Coordinates of C-alpha atoms in Angstrom, one line a residue:
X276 CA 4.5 58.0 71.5
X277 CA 7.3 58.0 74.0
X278 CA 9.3 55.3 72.0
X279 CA 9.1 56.9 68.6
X280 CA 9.7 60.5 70.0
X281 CA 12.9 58.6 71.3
X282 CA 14.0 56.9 67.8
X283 CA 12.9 60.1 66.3
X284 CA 15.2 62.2 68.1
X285 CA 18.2 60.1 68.3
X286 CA 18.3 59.4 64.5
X287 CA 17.3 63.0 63.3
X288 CA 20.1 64.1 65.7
X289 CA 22.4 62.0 64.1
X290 CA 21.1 63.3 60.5
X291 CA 21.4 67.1 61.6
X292 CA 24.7 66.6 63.3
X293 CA 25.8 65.1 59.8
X294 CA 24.5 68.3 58.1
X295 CA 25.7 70.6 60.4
X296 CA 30.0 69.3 59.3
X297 CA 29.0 69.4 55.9
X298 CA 27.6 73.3 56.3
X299 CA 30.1 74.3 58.4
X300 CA 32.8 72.8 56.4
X301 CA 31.3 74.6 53.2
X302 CA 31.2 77.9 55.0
X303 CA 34.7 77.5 56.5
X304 CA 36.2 77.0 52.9
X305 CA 34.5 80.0 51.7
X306 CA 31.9 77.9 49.6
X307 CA 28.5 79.4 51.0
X308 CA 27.5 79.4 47.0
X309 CA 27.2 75.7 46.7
X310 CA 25.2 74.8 49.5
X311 CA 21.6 74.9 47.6
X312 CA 23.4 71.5 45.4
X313 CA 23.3 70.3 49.4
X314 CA 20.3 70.9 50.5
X315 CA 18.6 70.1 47.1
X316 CA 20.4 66.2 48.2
X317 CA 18.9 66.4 51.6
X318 CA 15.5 67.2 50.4
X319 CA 15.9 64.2 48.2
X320 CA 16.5 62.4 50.8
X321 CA 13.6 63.4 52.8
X322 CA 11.3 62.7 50.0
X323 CA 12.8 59.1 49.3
X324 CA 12.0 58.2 53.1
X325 CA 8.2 59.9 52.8
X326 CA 8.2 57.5 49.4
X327 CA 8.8 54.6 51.4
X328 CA 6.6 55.0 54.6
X329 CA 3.5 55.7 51.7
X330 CA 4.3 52.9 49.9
X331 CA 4.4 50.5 52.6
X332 CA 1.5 52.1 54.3
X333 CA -0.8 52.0 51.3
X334 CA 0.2 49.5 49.0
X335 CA -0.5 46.8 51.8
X336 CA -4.2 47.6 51.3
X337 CA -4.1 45.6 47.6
X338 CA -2.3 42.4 49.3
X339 CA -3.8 39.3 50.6
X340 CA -3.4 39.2 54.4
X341 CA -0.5 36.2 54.1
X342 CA 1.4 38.3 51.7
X343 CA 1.1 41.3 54.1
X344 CA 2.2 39.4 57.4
X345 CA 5.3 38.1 54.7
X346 CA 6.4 41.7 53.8
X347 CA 5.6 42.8 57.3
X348 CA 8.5 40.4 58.8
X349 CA 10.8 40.6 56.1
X350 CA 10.8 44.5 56.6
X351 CA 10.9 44.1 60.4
X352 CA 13.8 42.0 60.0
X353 CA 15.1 44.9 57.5
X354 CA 14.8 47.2 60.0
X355 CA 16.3 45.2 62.7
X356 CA 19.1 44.8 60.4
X357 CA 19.9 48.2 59.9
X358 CA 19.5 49.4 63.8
X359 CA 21.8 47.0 64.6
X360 CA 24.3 48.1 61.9
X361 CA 24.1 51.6 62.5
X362 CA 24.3 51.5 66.6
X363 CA 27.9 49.4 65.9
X364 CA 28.5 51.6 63.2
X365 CA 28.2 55.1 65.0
X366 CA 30.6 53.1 68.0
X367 CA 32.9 52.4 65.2
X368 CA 33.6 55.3 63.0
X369 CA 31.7 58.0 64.9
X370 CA 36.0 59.2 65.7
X371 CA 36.5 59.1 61.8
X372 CA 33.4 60.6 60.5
X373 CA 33.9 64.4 60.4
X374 CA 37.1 63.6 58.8
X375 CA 35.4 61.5 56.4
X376 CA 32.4 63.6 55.7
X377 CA 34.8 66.8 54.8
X378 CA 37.0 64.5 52.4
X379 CA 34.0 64.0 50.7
X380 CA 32.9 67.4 50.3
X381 CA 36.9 68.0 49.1
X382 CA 36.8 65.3 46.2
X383 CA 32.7 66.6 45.3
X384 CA 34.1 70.3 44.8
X385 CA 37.1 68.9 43.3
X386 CA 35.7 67.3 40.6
X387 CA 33.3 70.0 40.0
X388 CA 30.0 67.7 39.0
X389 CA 26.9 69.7 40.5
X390 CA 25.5 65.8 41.6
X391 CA 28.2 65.5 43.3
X392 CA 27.6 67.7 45.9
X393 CA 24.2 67.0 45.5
X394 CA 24.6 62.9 46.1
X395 CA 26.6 64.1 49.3
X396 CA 23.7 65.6 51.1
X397 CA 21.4 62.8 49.5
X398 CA 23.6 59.7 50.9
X399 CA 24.6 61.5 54.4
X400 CA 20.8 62.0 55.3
X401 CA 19.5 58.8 53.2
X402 CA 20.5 56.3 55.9
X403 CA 19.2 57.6 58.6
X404 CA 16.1 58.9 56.9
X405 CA 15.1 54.6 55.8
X406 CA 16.7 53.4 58.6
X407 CA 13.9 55.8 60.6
X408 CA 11.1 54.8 58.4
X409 CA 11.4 51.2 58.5
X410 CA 12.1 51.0 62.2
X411 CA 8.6 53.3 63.0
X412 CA 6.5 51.1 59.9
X413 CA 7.6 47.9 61.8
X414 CA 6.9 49.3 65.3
X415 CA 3.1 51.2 64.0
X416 CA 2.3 47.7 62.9
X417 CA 3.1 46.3 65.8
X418 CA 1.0 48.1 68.5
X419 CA -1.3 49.6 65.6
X420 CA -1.4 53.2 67.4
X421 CA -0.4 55.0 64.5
X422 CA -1.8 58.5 65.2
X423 CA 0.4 58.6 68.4
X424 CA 3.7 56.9 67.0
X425 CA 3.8 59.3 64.0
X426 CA 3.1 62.2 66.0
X427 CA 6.2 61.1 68.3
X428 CA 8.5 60.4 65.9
X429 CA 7.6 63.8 64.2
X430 CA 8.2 65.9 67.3
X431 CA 11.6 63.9 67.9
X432 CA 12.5 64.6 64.6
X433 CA 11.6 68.6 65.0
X434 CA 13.7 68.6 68.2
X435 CA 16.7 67.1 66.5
X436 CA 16.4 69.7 64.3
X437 CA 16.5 72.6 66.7
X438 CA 18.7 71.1 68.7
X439 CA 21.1 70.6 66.1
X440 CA 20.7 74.1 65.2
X441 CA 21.4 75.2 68.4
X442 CA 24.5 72.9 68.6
X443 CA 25.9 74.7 65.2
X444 CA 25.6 77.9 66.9
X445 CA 27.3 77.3 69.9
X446 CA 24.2 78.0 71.3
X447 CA 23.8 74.6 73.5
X448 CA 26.2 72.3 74.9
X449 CA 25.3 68.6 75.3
X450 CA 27.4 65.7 76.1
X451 CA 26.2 63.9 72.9
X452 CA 28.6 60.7 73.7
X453 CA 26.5 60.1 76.6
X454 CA 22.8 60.7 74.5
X455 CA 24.4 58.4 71.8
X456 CA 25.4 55.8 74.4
X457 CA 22.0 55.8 76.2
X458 CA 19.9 56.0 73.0
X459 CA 21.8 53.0 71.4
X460 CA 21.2 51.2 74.3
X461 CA 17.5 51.7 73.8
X462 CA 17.6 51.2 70.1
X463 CA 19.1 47.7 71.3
X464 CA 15.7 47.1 73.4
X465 CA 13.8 48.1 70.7
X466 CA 14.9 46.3 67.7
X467 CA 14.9 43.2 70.2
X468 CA 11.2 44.0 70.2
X469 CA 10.6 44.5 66.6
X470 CA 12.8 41.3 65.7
X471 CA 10.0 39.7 68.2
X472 CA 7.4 40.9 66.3
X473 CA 8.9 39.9 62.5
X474 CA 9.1 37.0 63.8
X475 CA 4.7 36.6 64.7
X476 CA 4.2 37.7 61.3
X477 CA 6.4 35.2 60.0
X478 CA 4.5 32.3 61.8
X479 CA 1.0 33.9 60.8
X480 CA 2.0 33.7 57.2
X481 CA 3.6 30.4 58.0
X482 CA 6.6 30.9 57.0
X483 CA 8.3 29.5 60.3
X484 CA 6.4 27.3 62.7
X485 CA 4.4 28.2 65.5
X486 CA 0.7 28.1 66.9
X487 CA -1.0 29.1 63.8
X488 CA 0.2 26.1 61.9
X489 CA 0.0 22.5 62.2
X490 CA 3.6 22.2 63.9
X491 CA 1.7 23.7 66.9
X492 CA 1.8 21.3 69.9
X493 CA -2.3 20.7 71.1
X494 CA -3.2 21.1 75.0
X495 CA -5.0 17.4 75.5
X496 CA -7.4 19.2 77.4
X497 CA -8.5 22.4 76.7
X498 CA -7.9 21.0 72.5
X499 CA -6.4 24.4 71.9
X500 CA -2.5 25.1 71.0
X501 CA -0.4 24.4 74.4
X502 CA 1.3 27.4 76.6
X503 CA 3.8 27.6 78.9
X504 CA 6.9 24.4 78.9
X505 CA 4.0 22.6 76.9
X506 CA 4.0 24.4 74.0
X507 CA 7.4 24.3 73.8
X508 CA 9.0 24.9 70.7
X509 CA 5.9 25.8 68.2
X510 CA 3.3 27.0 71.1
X511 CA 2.5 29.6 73.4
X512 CA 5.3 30.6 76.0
X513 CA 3.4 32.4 77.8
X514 CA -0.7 34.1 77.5
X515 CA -1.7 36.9 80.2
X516 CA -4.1 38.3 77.7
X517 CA -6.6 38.3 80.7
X518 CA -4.2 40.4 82.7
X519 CA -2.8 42.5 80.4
X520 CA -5.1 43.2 78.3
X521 CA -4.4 43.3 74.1
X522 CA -4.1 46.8 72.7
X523 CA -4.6 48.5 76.0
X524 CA -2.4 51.5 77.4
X525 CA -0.2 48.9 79.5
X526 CA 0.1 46.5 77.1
X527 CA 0.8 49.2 74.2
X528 CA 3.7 51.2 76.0
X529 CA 5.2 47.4 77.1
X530 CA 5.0 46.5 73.4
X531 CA 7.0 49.9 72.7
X532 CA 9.6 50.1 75.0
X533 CA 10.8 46.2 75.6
X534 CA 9.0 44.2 72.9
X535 CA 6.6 42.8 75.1
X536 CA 3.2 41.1 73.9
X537 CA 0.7 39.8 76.5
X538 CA 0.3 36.5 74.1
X539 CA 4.1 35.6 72.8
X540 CA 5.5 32.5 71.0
X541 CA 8.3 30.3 72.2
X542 CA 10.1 31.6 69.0
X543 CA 9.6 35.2 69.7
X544 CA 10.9 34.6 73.0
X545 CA 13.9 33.0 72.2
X546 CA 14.3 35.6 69.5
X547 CA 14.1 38.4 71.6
X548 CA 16.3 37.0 74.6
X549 CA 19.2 35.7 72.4
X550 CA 19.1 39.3 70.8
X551 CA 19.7 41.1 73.9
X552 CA 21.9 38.8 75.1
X553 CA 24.2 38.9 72.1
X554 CA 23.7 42.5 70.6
X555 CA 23.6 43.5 73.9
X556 CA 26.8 42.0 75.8
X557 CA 28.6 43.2 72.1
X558 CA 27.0 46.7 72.6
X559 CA 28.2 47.1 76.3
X560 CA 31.8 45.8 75.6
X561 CA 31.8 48.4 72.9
X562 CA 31.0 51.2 75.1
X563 CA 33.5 49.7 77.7
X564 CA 36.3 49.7 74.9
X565 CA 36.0 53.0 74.1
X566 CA 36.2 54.8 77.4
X567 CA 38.5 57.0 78.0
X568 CA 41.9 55.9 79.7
X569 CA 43.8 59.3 79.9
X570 CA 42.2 62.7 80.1
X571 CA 43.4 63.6 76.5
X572 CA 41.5 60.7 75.3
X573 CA 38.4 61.6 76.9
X574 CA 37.1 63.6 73.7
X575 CA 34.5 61.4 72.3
X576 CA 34.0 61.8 68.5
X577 CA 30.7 63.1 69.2
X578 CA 32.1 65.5 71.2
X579 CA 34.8 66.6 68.9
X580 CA 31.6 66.9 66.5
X581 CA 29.8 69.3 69.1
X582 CA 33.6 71.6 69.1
X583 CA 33.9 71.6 65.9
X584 CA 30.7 72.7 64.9
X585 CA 30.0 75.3 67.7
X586 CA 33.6 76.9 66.8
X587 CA 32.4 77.2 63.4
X588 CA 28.8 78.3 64.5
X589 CA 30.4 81.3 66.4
X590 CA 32.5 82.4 64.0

């Protein structure tokens, strides 16, 4: 719950900061009287996401369980996909984005089109709203709890939303380059932990080799599929199922927060490690790159996001 509360908050954060310039920005010019063509974008939005998660939720029922464990990776890969895109991205253009975001609104009332404005509040809440759904649908199938993961997400989300609010008004101050830059960091941990996961569903289908096909390496003794250097590369890393116990509270918040299965494969393992290690070092250079080196440079573009809006939000 603690996990998805997290995603759900950083990525509806970054959705209702992106609404908040495109409101203020409409209100500033003195264009209150096309903001419905907005919101009628963002509701759109919000209904394509909701369209997913059902889809993928319910349509796996009429699947055979290869084709599910199939789907299930390539979705989790998907997901991983777009994380890792969006945390680079956000480190990338987050200086540029109000700037951006405003042009747009200049060129949609420009031309006139009533879709115009309307695809401008669909696009800037579309991204994070798939981004969100696959990344919680990958992580519910992996520990299964998904009572408790879509109530976390959905109180993260309502958060961002007040918070955001709050922001607009110049009601609340937060250092959002320093949320953003801890929250991306955990996104990192997670997706190393749902790439971990894409990648058991891939074996149980077969679709990549490991213990459930006959690439697994067989323990002479025990006649089941080797663990620990043994099973090394199609095996068992590693099995402290008797420990940790499968689907239990330990286990579960592990699995949330780091990726961690009490049973893992030698592929998941080198998966997850060589994802950390790379998106990881590449994050933290990122961050390192962008701090500030004079005291006029120490405006982060979230930051500048936060002024701007809670100028606009008092006025």
């Amino acid at each position: 719950m603690l996990a998805t509360f997290l995603i759900g908050l950083r990525e509806g954060l970054e959705a209702a900061l992106v609404v908040g310039i495109l409101v203020a920005y409409l209100r500033r010019l003195g264009r209150s009287d096309v903001l419905p063509r907005m919101w009628a974008g963002v509701g759109l939005a919000i209904l394509l996401a909701l369209g997913i998660g059902a889809i993928l939720t319910f349509g796996a029922y009429e699947l055979t369980f290869t084709a599910q464990e199939l789907i299930g990776g390539g979705l989790s890969l998907l997901a991983v996909a777009m994380v890792t895109w969006m945390i680079f991205w956000m480190q990338r253009a987050g200086r540029t984005m109000k700037a951006t975001l405003e042009g747009g609104i200049d060129r949609a009332l420009t031309s006139g089109g009533v879709w115009a404005l309307v695809a401008i509040g669909f696009v800037s809440v579309a991204r994070e709203g798939i981004e969100t759904t696959l990344l919680l649908w990958s992580m519910v199938q992996s520990f299964g709890d998904a009572p408790s993961a879509l109530l976390g997400a959905l109180l993260g989300l309502v958060v961002a939303a007040v918070i955001g609010w709050l922001i607009a008004r110049g009601a609340v101050k937060l250092d959002l380059r320093r949320f953003f830059a801890w929250t991306g960091g955990f996104l990192v941990i997670v997706a190393a932990g749902v790439l971990a996961y894409a990648f058991m569903d891939l074996q149980e289908a077969g679709a990549l080799p490991g213990p459930f096909t006959a690439a697994a390496p067989i323990d002479a003794v025990t006649g089941g599929v080797a663990i620990g250097w043994a099973g090394f590369p199609f095996g068992w890393a590693f099995d402290v199922s008797a420990t940790i116990a499968p689907g239990g509270p330990l286990a579960s918040i592990l699995q949330a927060t780091v990726g961690f299965m009490p049973a893992m494969t030698w592929l998941q393992v080198i998966a997850w490690t060589l994802y950390l290690l790379i998106v990881g070092s590449l994050y933290i250079r990122g961050l390192r790159s962008r701090r500030p080196s004079t005291p006029r440079a120490s405006a982060a573009p979230e930051d500048d996001t936060r002024a701007s809006l809670s100028s606009q939000g008092a006025a």
